[in-house]
Amino acid sequence: GRGLLVRSAAAASAVPVAEFTLAAILFANKDVFGARERDRRPAPDHPWFERGPSIGNAAKRVGLIGASHVGRLVIGLLAPFDVDVVVADPYLSPADAAALGVEVVDLDTLVATADVVSVHAPELPETRHLLDARRLASMRDGATVINTARGSLVDTEALTAELRTGRISAV
């Protein structure tokens, strides 16, 4: 040793990221982003209130890709809400998932069944474009992708194409 002290701020940095993610999940399920877009149109083009009966967080499915430090904090922050949390993470055991109060599912199931898909996986060669055109196309109409991880985990061109259709949203 050279007597160097190495520290990580990962735990401290994870808290504001998890809080931002919680806010984005709650806003997505309440269609805040859709309302913003509708409210940008001139008043005669839309009624004051267009939201349907499914607006809100009750009984929504939140899919977390990765039970990272941030992912686990998000799980804890979601505890008071009536949401079903599923996690796709090859390193999360069923016992650990049960302790966290979540269900482990494979990535394709998570993407196809979640109202919100939130990315918390590490940037590795095998996670590049984890959300590719095929997976993005399999998302439910009206679903939202939240990526507070690295940009390379989502295929930007494929996401842009989906966003242009208005079928899904992204944060």
mmCIF file of C-alpha atoms in Angstrom:
data_model
loop_
_atom_site.group_PDB
_atom_site.id
_atom_site.type_symbol
_atom_site.label_atom_id
_atom_site.label_comp_id
_atom_site.label_asym_id
_atom_site.label_seq_id
_atom_site.Cartn_x
_atom_site.Cartn_y
_atom_site.Cartn_z
ATOM 1 C CA GLY A 1 0.000 0.000 0.000
ATOM 2 C CA ARG A 2 0.549 3.561 -0.750
ATOM 3 C CA GLY A 3 -1.607 4.682 2.156
ATOM 4 C CA LEU A 4 -4.419 5.887 -0.109
ATOM 5 C CA LEU A 5 -7.940 5.974 1.247
ATOM 6 C CA VAL A 6 -10.617 5.189 -1.317
ATOM 7 C CA ARG A 7 -14.241 6.035 -0.625
ATOM 8 C CA SER A 8 -17.420 5.674 -2.587
ATOM 9 C CA ALA A 9 -20.354 8.047 -2.605
ATOM 10 C CA ALA A 10 -22.598 5.421 -4.216
ATOM 11 C CA ALA A 11 -24.839 5.047 -1.159
ATOM 12 C CA ALA A 12 -25.233 8.806 -0.708
ATOM 13 C CA SER A 13 -25.833 9.357 -4.427
ATOM 14 C CA ALA A 14 -28.427 6.576 -4.522
ATOM 15 C CA VAL A 15 -30.842 8.425 -2.220
ATOM 16 C CA PRO A 16 -31.674 11.389 -4.497
ATOM 17 C CA VAL A 17 -31.806 9.091 -7.529
ATOM 18 C CA ALA A 18 -34.278 6.796 -5.741
ATOM 19 C CA GLU A 19 -36.370 9.782 -4.643
ATOM 20 C CA PHE A 20 -36.458 11.123 -8.218
ATOM 21 C CA THR A 21 -37.448 7.664 -9.442
ATOM 22 C CA LEU A 22 -40.295 7.468 -6.913
ATOM 23 C CA ALA A 23 -41.615 10.855 -8.044
ATOM 24 C CA ALA A 24 -41.398 9.813 -11.707
ATOM 25 C CA ILE A 25 -43.248 6.534 -11.003
ATOM 26 C CA LEU A 26 -46.041 8.287 -9.109
ATOM 27 C CA PHE A 27 -46.364 10.987 -11.785
ATOM 28 C CA ALA A 28 -46.321 8.425 -14.610
ATOM 29 C CA ASN A 29 -49.153 6.403 -13.068
ATOM 30 C CA LYS A 30 -51.180 9.589 -12.549
ATOM 31 C CA ASP A 31 -50.605 10.502 -16.211
ATOM 32 C CA VAL A 32 -49.008 13.821 -15.272
ATOM 33 C CA PHE A 33 -46.812 13.709 -18.376
ATOM 34 C CA GLY A 34 -49.763 12.970 -20.673
ATOM 35 C CA ALA A 35 -51.749 15.780 -19.062
ATOM 36 C CA ARG A 36 -48.837 18.146 -19.650
ATOM 37 C CA GLU A 37 -48.851 17.297 -23.360
ATOM 38 C CA ARG A 38 -52.636 17.616 -23.616
ATOM 39 C CA ASP A 39 -52.563 20.954 -21.809
ATOM 40 C CA ARG A 40 -50.103 22.328 -24.359
ATOM 41 C CA ARG A 41 -52.822 22.133 -27.021
ATOM 42 C CA PRO A 42 -55.177 25.078 -27.468
ATOM 43 C CA ALA A 43 -58.179 24.871 -25.115
ATOM 44 C CA PRO A 44 -60.826 24.124 -27.788
ATOM 45 C CA ASP A 45 -58.848 21.027 -28.856
ATOM 46 C CA HIS A 46 -59.221 19.143 -25.605
ATOM 47 C CA PRO A 47 -61.642 18.891 -22.716
ATOM 48 C CA TRP A 48 -60.402 20.133 -19.362
ATOM 49 C CA PHE A 49 -60.351 16.594 -17.992
ATOM 50 C CA GLU A 50 -59.503 13.666 -20.295
ATOM 51 C CA ARG A 51 -58.098 11.188 -17.801
ATOM 52 C CA GLY A 52 -59.652 7.757 -17.632
ATOM 53 C CA PRO A 53 -60.611 5.605 -14.651
ATOM 54 C CA SER A 54 -57.203 3.906 -14.460
ATOM 55 C CA ILE A 55 -55.329 7.084 -13.550
ATOM 56 C CA GLY A 56 -53.547 6.665 -10.242
ATOM 57 C CA ASN A 57 -51.194 4.283 -8.528
ATOM 58 C CA ALA A 58 -53.650 1.799 -7.053
ATOM 59 C CA ALA A 59 -53.033 -1.725 -8.350
ATOM 60 C CA LYS A 60 -50.444 -0.602 -10.903
ATOM 61 C CA ARG A 61 -47.457 -2.822 -11.702
ATOM 62 C CA VAL A 62 -44.012 -1.297 -11.338
ATOM 63 C CA GLY A 63 -41.169 -3.246 -12.908
ATOM 64 C CA LEU A 64 -37.633 -2.618 -11.719
ATOM 65 C CA ILE A 65 -34.773 -3.823 -13.870
ATOM 66 C CA GLY A 66 -32.063 -4.460 -11.314
ATOM 67 C CA ALA A 67 -32.109 -4.761 -7.536
ATOM 68 C CA SER A 68 -29.153 -2.425 -7.260
ATOM 69 C CA HIS A 69 -28.614 -0.052 -4.359
ATOM 70 C CA VAL A 70 -30.972 2.424 -6.047
ATOM 71 C CA GLY A 71 -33.432 -0.331 -6.995
ATOM 72 C CA ARG A 72 -33.647 -1.512 -3.390
ATOM 73 C CA LEU A 73 -34.193 2.035 -2.137
ATOM 74 C CA VAL A 74 -36.999 2.465 -4.687
ATOM 75 C CA ILE A 75 -38.598 -0.748 -3.419
ATOM 76 C CA GLY A 76 -38.585 0.679 0.105
ATOM 77 C CA LEU A 77 -39.990 4.027 -1.033
ATOM 78 C CA LEU A 78 -42.823 2.263 -2.896
ATOM 79 C CA ALA A 79 -43.867 0.278 0.206
ATOM 80 C CA PRO A 80 -46.657 2.686 1.317
ATOM 81 C CA PHE A 81 -48.310 2.596 -2.113
ATOM 82 C CA ASP A 82 -50.764 0.035 -3.468
ATOM 83 C CA VAL A 83 -48.490 -1.079 -6.302
ATOM 84 C CA ASP A 84 -47.306 -4.511 -7.377
ATOM 85 C CA VAL A 85 -43.500 -4.446 -7.628
ATOM 86 C CA VAL A 86 -41.717 -6.975 -9.821
ATOM 87 C CA VAL A 87 -37.970 -7.191 -10.334
ATOM 88 C CA ALA A 88 -35.841 -8.656 -13.097
ATOM 89 C CA ASP A 89 -32.339 -9.283 -11.766
ATOM 90 C CA PRO A 90 -30.342 -12.469 -12.385
ATOM 91 C CA TYR A 91 -28.619 -12.075 -9.007
ATOM 92 C CA LEU A 92 -31.735 -11.598 -6.850
ATOM 93 C CA SER A 93 -32.663 -14.858 -5.172
ATOM 94 C CA PRO A 94 -36.293 -15.758 -4.463
ATOM 95 C CA ALA A 95 -35.514 -15.566 -0.722
ATOM 96 C CA ASP A 96 -34.057 -12.048 -1.049
ATOM 97 C CA ALA A 97 -37.011 -11.011 -3.218
ATOM 98 C CA ALA A 98 -39.439 -12.309 -0.596
ATOM 99 C CA ALA A 99 -37.576 -10.367 2.096
ATOM 100 C CA LEU A 100 -37.910 -7.228 -0.033
ATOM 101 C CA GLY A 101 -41.609 -7.947 -0.664
ATOM 102 C CA VAL A 102 -41.249 -8.212 -4.438
ATOM 103 C CA GLU A 103 -41.629 -10.902 -7.069
ATOM 104 C CA VAL A 104 -38.776 -11.945 -9.363
ATOM 105 C CA VAL A 105 -39.781 -12.247 -13.015
ATOM 106 C CA ASP A 106 -37.803 -12.566 -16.217
ATOM 107 C CA LEU A 107 -37.054 -9.370 -18.124
ATOM 108 C CA ASP A 108 -39.435 -10.057 -21.002
ATOM 109 C CA THR A 109 -42.344 -10.660 -18.597
ATOM 110 C CA LEU A 110 -41.500 -7.518 -16.649
ATOM 111 C CA VAL A 111 -41.396 -5.322 -19.754
ATOM 112 C CA ALA A 112 -44.618 -6.761 -21.203
ATOM 113 C CA THR A 113 -46.670 -6.532 -17.991
ATOM 114 C CA ALA A 114 -45.514 -3.408 -16.134
ATOM 115 C CA ASP A 115 -47.237 -0.037 -16.218
ATOM 116 C CA VAL A 116 -43.866 1.541 -15.394
ATOM 117 C CA VAL A 117 -40.477 0.031 -16.268
ATOM 118 C CA SER A 118 -37.636 1.583 -14.265
ATOM 119 C CA VAL A 119 -34.013 0.786 -15.143
ATOM 120 C CA HIS A 120 -31.481 0.245 -12.334
ATOM 121 C CA ALA A 121 -28.991 -2.157 -13.903
ATOM 122 C CA PRO A 122 -25.242 -1.609 -14.249
ATOM 123 C CA GLU A 123 -23.602 -0.610 -17.511
ATOM 124 C CA LEU A 124 -21.928 -3.747 -18.829
ATOM 125 C CA PRO A 125 -21.380 -5.126 -22.336
ATOM 126 C CA GLU A 126 -24.271 -7.568 -21.745
ATOM 127 C CA THR A 127 -26.660 -4.801 -20.612
ATOM 128 C CA ARG A 128 -26.141 -2.570 -23.660
ATOM 129 C CA HIS A 129 -29.560 -1.955 -25.271
ATOM 130 C CA LEU A 130 -31.212 -4.164 -22.655
ATOM 131 C CA LEU A 131 -34.361 -2.315 -23.671
ATOM 132 C CA ASP A 132 -34.167 -2.832 -27.423
ATOM 133 C CA ALA A 133 -36.775 -2.382 -30.163
ATOM 134 C CA ARG A 134 -38.345 -5.792 -29.495
ATOM 135 C CA ARG A 135 -38.746 -5.223 -25.758
ATOM 136 C CA LEU A 136 -39.961 -1.638 -26.166
ATOM 137 C CA ALA A 137 -42.549 -2.827 -28.712
ATOM 138 C CA SER A 138 -43.792 -5.404 -26.192
ATOM 139 C CA MET A 139 -44.622 -2.748 -23.583
ATOM 140 C CA ARG A 140 -48.238 -2.062 -22.701
ATOM 141 C CA ASP A 141 -49.900 0.890 -24.379
ATOM 142 C CA GLY A 142 -49.623 3.843 -22.012
ATOM 143 C CA ALA A 143 -46.618 2.419 -20.151
ATOM 144 C CA THR A 144 -43.661 4.573 -19.112
ATOM 145 C CA VAL A 145 -39.923 3.840 -19.226
ATOM 146 C CA ILE A 146 -37.805 5.518 -16.552
ATOM 147 C CA ASN A 147 -34.047 5.312 -16.955
ATOM 148 C CA THR A 148 -32.003 6.729 -14.101
ATOM 149 C CA ALA A 149 -29.163 4.306 -14.900
ATOM 150 C CA ARG A 150 -26.940 4.673 -17.963
ATOM 151 C CA GLY A 151 -28.192 5.747 -21.375
ATOM 152 C CA SER A 152 -26.595 2.769 -23.119
ATOM 153 C CA LEU A 153 -29.077 0.388 -21.444
ATOM 154 C CA VAL A 154 -31.851 1.689 -23.703
ATOM 155 C CA ASP A 155 -31.668 1.703 -27.500
ATOM 156 C CA THR A 156 -32.225 5.430 -28.086
ATOM 157 C CA GLU A 157 -33.323 5.065 -31.716
ATOM 158 C CA ALA A 158 -35.871 2.387 -30.829
ATOM 159 C CA LEU A 159 -37.152 4.404 -27.876
ATOM 160 C CA THR A 160 -37.454 7.538 -30.003
ATOM 161 C CA ALA A 161 -39.468 5.612 -32.603
ATOM 162 C CA GLU A 162 -41.857 4.328 -29.905
ATOM 163 C CA LEU A 163 -42.187 7.756 -28.316
ATOM 164 C CA ARG A 164 -43.085 9.330 -31.665
ATOM 165 C CA THR A 165 -46.105 7.023 -31.880
ATOM 166 C CA GLY A 166 -47.363 8.323 -28.524
ATOM 167 C CA ARG A 167 -47.970 4.733 -27.407
ATOM 168 C CA ILE A 168 -45.526 4.891 -24.472
ATOM 169 C CA SER A 169 -43.777 7.606 -22.470
ATOM 170 C CA ALA A 170 -40.283 7.985 -21.073
ATOM 171 C CA VAL A 171 -38.479 9.837 -18.311
#
